[in-house]
mmCIF file with all atom_site columns, C-alpha atoms in Angstrom:
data_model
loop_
_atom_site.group_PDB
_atom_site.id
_atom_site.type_symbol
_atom_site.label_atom_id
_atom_site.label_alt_id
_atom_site.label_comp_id
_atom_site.label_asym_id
_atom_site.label_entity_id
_atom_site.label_seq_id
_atom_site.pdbx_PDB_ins_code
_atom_site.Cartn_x
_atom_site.Cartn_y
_atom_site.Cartn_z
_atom_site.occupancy
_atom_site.B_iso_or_equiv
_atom_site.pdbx_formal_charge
_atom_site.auth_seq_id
_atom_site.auth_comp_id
_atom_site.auth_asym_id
_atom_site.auth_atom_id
_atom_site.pdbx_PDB_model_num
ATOM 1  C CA . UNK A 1 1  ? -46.983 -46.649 -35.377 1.00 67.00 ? 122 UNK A CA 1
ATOM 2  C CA . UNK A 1 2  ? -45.789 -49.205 -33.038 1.00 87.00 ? 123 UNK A CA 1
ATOM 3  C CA . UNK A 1 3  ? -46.745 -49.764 -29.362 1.00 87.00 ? 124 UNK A CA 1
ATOM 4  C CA . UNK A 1 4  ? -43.405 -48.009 -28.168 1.00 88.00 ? 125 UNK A CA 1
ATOM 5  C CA . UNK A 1 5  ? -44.250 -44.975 -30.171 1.00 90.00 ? 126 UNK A CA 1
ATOM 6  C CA . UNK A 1 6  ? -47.572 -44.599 -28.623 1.00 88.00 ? 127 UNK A CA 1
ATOM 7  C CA . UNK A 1 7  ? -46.610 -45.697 -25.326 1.00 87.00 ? 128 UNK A CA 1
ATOM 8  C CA . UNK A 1 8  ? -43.751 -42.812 -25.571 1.00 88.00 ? 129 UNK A CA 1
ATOM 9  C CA . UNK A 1 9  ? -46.296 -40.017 -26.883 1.00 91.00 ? 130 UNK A CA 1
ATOM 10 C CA . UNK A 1 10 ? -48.979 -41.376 -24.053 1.00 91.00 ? 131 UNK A CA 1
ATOM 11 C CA . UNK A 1 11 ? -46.487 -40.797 -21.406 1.00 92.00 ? 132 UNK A CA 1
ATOM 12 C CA . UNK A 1 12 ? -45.422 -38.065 -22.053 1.00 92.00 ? 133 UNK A CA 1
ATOM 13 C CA . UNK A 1 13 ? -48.789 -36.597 -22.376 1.00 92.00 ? 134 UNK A CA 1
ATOM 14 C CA . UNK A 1 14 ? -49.158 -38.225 -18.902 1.00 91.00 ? 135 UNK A CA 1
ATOM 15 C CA . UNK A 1 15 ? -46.207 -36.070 -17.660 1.00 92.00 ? 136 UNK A CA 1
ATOM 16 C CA . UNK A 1 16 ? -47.509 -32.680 -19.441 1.00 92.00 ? 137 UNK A CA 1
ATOM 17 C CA . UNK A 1 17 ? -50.394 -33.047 -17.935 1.00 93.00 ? 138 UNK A CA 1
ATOM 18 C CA . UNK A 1 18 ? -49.161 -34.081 -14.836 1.00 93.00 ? 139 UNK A CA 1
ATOM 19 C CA . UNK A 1 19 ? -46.746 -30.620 -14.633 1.00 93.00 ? 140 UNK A CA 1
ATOM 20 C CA . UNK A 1 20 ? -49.711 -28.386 -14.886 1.00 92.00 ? 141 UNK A CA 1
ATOM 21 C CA . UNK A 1 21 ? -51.665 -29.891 -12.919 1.00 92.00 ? 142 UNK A CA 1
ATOM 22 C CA . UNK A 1 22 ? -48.722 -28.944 -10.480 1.00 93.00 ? 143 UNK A CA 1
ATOM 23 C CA . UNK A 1 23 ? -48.712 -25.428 -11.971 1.00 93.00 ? 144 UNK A CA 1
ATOM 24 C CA . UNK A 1 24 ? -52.380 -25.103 -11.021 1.00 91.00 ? 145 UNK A CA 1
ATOM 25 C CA . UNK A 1 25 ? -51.866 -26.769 -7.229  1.00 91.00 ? 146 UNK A CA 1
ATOM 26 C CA . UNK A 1 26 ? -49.180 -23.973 -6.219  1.00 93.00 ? 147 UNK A CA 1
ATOM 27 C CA . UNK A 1 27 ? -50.999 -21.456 -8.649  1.00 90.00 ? 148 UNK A CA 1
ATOM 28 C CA . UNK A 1 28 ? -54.326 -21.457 -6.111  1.00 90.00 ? 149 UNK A CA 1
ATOM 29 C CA . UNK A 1 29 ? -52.639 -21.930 -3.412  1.00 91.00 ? 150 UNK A CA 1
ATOM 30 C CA . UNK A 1 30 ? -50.493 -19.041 -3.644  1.00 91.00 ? 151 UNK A CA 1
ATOM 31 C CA . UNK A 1 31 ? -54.102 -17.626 -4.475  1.00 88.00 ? 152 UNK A CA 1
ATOM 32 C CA . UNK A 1 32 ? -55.056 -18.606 -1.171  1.00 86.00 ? 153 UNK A CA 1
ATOM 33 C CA . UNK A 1 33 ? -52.115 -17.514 0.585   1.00 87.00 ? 154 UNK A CA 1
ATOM 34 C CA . UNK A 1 34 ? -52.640 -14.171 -0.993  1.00 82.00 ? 155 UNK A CA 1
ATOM 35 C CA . UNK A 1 35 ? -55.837 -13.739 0.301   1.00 82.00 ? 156 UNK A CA 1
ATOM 36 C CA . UNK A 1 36 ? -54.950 -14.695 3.971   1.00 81.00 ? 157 UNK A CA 1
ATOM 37 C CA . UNK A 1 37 ? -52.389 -12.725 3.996   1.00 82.00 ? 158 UNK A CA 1
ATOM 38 C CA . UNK A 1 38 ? -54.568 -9.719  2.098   1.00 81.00 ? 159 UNK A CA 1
ATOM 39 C CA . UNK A 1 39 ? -57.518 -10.227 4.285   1.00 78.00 ? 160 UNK A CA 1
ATOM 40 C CA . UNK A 1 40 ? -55.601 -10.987 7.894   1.00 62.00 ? 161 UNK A CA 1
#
């Protein structure tokens, strides 16, 4: 395995982890939303 390779599987480790991280941002705060709007 050269250093491209594991560059290339690195980054795009990087970028799955990087979209949920996203996923779980707007996840809670929709969550948060919710409740506002549940709650007044």
């Amino acid at each position: 395995m050269d250093l491209s390779q594991v560059y290339a599987s690195v980054t795009e480790e990087g970028a799955r982890t990087a979209q949920l991280n996203q996923t779980f941002l707007s996840i809670s705060r929709n969550e948060k939303t919710w409740k506002m709007n549940a709650f007044g």
